[in-house]
Short mmCIF file of C-alpha atoms and ligand atoms in Angstrom, two decimals:
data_model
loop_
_atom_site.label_atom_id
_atom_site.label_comp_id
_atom_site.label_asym_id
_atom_site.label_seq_id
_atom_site.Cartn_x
_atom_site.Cartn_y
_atom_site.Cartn_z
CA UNK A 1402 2.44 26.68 -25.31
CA UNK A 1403 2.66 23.43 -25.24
CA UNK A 1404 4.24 20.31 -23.42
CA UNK A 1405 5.85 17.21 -24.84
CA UNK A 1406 4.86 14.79 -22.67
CA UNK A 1407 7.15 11.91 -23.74
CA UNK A 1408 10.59 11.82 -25.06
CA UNK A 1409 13.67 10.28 -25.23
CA UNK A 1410 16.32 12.99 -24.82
CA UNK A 1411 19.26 10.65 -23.35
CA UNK A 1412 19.24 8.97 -26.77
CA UNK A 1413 22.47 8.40 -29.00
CA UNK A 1414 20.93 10.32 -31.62
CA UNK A 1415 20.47 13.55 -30.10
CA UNK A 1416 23.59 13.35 -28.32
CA UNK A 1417 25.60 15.77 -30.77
CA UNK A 1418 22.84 18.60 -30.71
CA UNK A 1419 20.69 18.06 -26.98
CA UNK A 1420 20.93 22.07 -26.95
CA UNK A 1421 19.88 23.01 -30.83
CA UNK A 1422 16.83 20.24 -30.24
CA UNK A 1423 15.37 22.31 -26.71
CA UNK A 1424 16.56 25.28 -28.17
CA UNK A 1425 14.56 24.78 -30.99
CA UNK A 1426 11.80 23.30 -28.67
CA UNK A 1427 11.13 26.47 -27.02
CA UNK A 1428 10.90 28.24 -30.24
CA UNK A 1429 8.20 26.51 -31.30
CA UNK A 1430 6.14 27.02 -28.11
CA UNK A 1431 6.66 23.42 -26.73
CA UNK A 1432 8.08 24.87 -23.61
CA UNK A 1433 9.13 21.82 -21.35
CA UNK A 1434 9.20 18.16 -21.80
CA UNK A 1435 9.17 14.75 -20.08
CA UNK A 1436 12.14 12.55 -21.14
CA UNK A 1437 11.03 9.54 -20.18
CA UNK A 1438 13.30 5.83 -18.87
CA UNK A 1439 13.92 3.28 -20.36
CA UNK A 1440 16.12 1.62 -18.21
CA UNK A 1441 16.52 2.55 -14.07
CA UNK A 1442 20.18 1.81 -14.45
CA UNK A 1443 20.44 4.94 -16.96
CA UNK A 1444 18.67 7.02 -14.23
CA UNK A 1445 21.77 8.94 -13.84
CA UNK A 1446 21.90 10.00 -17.82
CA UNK A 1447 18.33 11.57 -17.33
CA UNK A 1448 18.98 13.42 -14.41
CA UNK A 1449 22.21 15.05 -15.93
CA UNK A 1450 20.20 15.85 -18.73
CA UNK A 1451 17.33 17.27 -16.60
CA UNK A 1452 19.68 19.23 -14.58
CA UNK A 1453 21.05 21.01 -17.40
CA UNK A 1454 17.70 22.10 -18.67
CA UNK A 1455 14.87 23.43 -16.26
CA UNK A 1456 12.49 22.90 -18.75
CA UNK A 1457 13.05 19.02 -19.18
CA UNK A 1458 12.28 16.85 -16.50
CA UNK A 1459 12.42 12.89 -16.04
CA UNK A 1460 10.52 9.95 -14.91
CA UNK A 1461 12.15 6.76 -13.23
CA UNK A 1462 11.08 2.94 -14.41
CA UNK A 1463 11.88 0.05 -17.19
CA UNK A 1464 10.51 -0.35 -20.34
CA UNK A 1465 8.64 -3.64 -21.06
CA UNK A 1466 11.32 -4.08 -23.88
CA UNK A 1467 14.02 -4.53 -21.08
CA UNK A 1468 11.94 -5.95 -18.40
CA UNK A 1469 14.00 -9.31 -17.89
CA UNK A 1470 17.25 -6.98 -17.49
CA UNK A 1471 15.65 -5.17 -14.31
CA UNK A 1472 13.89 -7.73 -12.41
CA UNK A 1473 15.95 -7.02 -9.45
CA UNK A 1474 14.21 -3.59 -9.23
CA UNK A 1475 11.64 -3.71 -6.74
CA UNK A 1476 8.30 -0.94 -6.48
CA UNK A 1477 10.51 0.15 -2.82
CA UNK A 1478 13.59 0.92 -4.72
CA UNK A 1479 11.11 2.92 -7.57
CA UNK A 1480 9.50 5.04 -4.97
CA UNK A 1481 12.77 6.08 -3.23
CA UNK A 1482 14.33 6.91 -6.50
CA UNK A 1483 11.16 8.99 -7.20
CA UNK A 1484 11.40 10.67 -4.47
CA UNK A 1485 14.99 11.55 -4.67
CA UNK A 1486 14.59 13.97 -6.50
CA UNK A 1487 12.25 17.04 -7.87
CA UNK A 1488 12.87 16.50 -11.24
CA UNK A 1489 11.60 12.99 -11.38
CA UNK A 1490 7.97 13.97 -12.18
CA UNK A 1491 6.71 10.46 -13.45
CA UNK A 1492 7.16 6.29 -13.13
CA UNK A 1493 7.49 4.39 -16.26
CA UNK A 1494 7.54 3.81 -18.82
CA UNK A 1495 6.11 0.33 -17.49
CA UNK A 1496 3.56 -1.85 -19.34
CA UNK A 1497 3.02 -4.82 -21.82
CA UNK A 1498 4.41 -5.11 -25.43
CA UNK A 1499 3.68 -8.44 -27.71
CA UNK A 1500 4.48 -6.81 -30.49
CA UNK A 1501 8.46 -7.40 -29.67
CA UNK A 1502 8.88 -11.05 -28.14
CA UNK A 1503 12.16 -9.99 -26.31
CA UNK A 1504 10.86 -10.26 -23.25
CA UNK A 1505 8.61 -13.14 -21.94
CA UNK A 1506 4.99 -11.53 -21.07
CA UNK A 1507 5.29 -12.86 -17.56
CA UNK A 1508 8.82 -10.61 -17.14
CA UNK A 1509 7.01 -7.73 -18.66
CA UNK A 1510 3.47 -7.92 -15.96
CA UNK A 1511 6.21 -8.86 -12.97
CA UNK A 1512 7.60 -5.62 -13.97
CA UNK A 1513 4.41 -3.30 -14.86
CA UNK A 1514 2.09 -4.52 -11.26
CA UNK A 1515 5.76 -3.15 -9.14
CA UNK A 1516 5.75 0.06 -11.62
CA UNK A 1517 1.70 0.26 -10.65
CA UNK A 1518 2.43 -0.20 -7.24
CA UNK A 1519 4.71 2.69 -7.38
CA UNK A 1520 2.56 5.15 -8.63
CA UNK A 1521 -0.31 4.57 -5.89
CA UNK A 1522 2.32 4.74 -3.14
CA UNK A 1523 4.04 8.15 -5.08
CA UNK A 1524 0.64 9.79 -6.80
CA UNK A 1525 3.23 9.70 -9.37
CA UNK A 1526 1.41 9.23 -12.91
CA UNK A 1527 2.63 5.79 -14.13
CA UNK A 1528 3.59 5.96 -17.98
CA UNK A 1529 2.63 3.20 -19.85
CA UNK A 1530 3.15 1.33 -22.69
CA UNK A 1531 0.82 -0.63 -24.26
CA UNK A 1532 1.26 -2.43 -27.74
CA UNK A 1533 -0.51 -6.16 -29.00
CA UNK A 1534 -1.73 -6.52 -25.68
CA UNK A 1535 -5.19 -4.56 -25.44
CA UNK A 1536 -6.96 -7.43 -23.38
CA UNK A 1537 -4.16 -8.36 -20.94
CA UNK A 1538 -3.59 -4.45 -19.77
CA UNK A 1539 -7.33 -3.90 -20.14
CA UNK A 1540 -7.59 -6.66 -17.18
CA UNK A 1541 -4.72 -5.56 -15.05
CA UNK A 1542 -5.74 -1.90 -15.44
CA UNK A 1543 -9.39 -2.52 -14.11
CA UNK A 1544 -8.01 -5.10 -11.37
CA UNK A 1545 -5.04 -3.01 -10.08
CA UNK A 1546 -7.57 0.40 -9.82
CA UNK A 1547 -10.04 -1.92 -7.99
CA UNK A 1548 -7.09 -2.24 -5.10
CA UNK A 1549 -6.62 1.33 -4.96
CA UNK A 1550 -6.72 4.47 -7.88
CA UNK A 1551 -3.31 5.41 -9.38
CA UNK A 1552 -2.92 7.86 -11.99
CA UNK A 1553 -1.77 6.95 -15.25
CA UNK A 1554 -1.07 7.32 -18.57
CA UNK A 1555 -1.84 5.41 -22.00
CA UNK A 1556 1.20 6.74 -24.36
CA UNK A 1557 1.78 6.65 -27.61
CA UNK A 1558 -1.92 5.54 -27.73
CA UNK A 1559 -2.33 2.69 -30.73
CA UNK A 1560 -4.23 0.52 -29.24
CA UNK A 1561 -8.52 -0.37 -29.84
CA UNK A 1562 -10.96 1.54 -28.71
CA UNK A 1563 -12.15 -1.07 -25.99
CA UNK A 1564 -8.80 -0.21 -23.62
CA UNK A 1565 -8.95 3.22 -24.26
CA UNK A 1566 -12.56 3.56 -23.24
CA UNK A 1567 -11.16 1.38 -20.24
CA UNK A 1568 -8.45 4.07 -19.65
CA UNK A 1569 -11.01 6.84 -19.49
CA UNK A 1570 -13.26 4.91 -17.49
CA UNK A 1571 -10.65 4.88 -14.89
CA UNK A 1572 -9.57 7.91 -14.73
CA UNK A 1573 -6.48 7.71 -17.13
CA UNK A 1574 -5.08 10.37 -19.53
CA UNK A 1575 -4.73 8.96 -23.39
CA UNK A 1576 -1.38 10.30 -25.17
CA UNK A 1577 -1.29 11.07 -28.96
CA UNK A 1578 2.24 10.83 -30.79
CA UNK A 1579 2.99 11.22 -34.34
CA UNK A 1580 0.31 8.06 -35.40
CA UNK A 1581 -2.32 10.35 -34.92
CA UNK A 1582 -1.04 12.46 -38.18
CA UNK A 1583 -0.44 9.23 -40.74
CA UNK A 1584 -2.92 8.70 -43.18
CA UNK A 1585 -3.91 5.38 -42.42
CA UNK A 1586 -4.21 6.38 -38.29
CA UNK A 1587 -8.09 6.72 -39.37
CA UNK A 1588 -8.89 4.17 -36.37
CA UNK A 1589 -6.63 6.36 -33.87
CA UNK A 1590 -8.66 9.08 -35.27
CA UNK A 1591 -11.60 8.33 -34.37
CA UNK A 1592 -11.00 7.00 -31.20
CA UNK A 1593 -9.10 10.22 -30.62
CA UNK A 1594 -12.45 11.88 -30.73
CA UNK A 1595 -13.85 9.36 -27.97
CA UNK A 1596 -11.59 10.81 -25.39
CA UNK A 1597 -13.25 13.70 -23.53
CA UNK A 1598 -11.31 16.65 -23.54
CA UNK A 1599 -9.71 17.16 -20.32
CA UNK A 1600 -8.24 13.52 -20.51
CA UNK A 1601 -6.16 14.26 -23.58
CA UNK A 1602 -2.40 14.89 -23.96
CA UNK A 1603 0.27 14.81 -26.08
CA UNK A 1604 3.75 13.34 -27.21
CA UNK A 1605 6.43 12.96 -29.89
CA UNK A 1606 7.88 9.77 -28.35
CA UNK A 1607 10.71 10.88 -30.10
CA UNK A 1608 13.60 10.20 -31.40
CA UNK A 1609 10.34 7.41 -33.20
CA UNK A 1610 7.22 8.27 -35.08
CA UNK A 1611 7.77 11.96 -36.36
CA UNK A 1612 4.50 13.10 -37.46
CA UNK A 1613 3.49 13.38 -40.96
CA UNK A 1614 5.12 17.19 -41.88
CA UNK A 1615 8.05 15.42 -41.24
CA UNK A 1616 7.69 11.61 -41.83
CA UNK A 1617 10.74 9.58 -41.93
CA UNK A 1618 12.82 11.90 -40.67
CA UNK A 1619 14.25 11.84 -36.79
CA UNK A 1620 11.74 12.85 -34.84
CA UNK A 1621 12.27 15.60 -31.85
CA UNK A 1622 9.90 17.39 -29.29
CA UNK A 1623 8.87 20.76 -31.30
CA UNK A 1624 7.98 18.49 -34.28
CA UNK A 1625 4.48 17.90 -31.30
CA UNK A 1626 2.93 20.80 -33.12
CA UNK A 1627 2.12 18.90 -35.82
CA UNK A 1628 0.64 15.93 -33.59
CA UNK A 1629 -1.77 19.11 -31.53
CA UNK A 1630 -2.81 20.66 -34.71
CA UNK A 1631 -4.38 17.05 -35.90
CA UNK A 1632 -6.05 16.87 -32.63
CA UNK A 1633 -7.64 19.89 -32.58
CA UNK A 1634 -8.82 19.36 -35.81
CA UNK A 1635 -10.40 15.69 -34.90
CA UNK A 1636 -12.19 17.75 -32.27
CA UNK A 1637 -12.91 20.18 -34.30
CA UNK A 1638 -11.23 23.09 -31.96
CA UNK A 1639 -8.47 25.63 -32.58
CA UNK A 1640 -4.77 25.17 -32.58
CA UNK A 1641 -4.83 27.77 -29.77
CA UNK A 1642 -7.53 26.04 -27.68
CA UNK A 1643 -6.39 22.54 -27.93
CA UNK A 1644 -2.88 23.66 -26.94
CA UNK A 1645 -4.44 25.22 -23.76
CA UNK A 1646 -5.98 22.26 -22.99
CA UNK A 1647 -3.66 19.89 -23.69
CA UNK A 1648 -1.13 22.06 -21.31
CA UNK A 1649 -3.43 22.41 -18.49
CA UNK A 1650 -4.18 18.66 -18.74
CA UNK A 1651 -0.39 17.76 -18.36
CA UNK A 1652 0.18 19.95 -15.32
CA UNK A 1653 -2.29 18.62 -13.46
CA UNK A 1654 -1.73 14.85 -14.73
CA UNK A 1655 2.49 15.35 -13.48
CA UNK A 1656 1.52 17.37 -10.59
CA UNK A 1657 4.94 17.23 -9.61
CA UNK A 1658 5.89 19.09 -12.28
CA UNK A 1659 6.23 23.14 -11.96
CA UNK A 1660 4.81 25.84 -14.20
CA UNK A 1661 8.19 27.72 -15.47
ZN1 ZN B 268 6.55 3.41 -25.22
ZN1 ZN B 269 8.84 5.87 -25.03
#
């Protein structure tokens, strides 16, 4: 089996067909998923969706992307809501991204240090996003873990080699998506192959980046077969065994989260 640790299932686009896209989910052995937030405000969406389905479950937080529209959110009001409820298994996403200048980077690192603060008081693993901005969350990563460990997460990993041998260094999981499985990932590759084993996980970050069997289309969580079967060939392991320890590495990363 597998897990699909990062998805957007409260989405417009899978709206119309939420039950063909788990149904078809399950049938390809990715057996529960993490739909992660966006937005705190939409909190309610993901819990109605993770109620439906006992195999998806939620995290609570605001994505650097909307940082400026959630500044009223403080790391109190993110570790009540995470503890509201069993399904929210998770804090983020959280984090820095330069790539898109819609929020101002000093919005974006008010909102990732509460999201940080979060997951130490929770144990909660904090999801985060990372994109253009290897140095700056290289330097709040190593200062924030000096005031006390938190587990996290680097998703969607893109990012140098330098922060994710920072990310390992501190304890961190590193998340593949569909970039992994696009011919010119060769860099993500190979850093891929830097991460030890039992710090490895993966992701479809979907409805974005389907992976390359099914490039430009919509992506959704069973396409993360494709995205395993790349990674166990960069570490030169099974289908079978890196699914096993990709799986076993998610449970105990969102230890929150129950076996089904
Ligand atoms: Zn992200
Ligand atoms: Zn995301």
């Amino acid at each position: 089996m597998l897990i699909d640790t990062h998805c957007h299932l409260d989405f417009a686009e899978f709206e119309a067909e939420r039950d063909d896209i788990i149904a078809r989910a399950h049938a390809a052995g990715v057996k529960q998923m993490v739909t992660i937030s966006t937005r705190v405000r939409r909190l309610e969406t993901l819990l109605a969706i993770a109620e439906k389905y006992p195999s998806v479950f939620c995290s609570v937080g605001t994505h650097p992307n909307n940082a400026g529209e959630e500044l009223e959110i403080q790391t109190d009001d993110l570790v009540r809501l995470a503890n509201s409820h069993e399904k929210i298994v998770a804090i983020g996403e959280a984090g820095l991204d330069y790539f898109y200048d819609t929020q101002t980077p000093a919005d974006q690192k008010t909102g990732l240090l509460r999201h940080i603060a979060a997951a130490r008081q929770t144990g909660l693993p904090l999801v985060i996003h990372s994109r253009s901005a290897d140095e700056d969350m290289a330097e709040v990563l190593k200062a924030e873990s000096g005031k006390g460990s938190f587990p996290f997460i680097l998703h969607c990993f893109s990012s140098g080699a330098e922060l994710a041998r920072v990310g390992v260094e501190l304890g961190g999981y590193v998340s593949f998506s569909g970039i992994l499985t696009f011919p010119k990932s060769e860099d993500i590759r190979e850093i891929a192959k830097t991460v030890p084993l039992d710090r490895l996980l993966v992701e479809t970050d979907a409805p974005f980046l389907a992976p390359k069997r099914w490039r430009g289309k919509r992506n959704e969580p069973s396409y993360v077969v494709n995205t395993a079967e790349f990674l166990a060939e960069v570490h030169g392991l099974s289908y079978a065994e890196m699914a096993e320890i990709t799986t076993e590495n998610a449970f105990r990363c969102f230890s929150k989260m129950p076996r089904l």
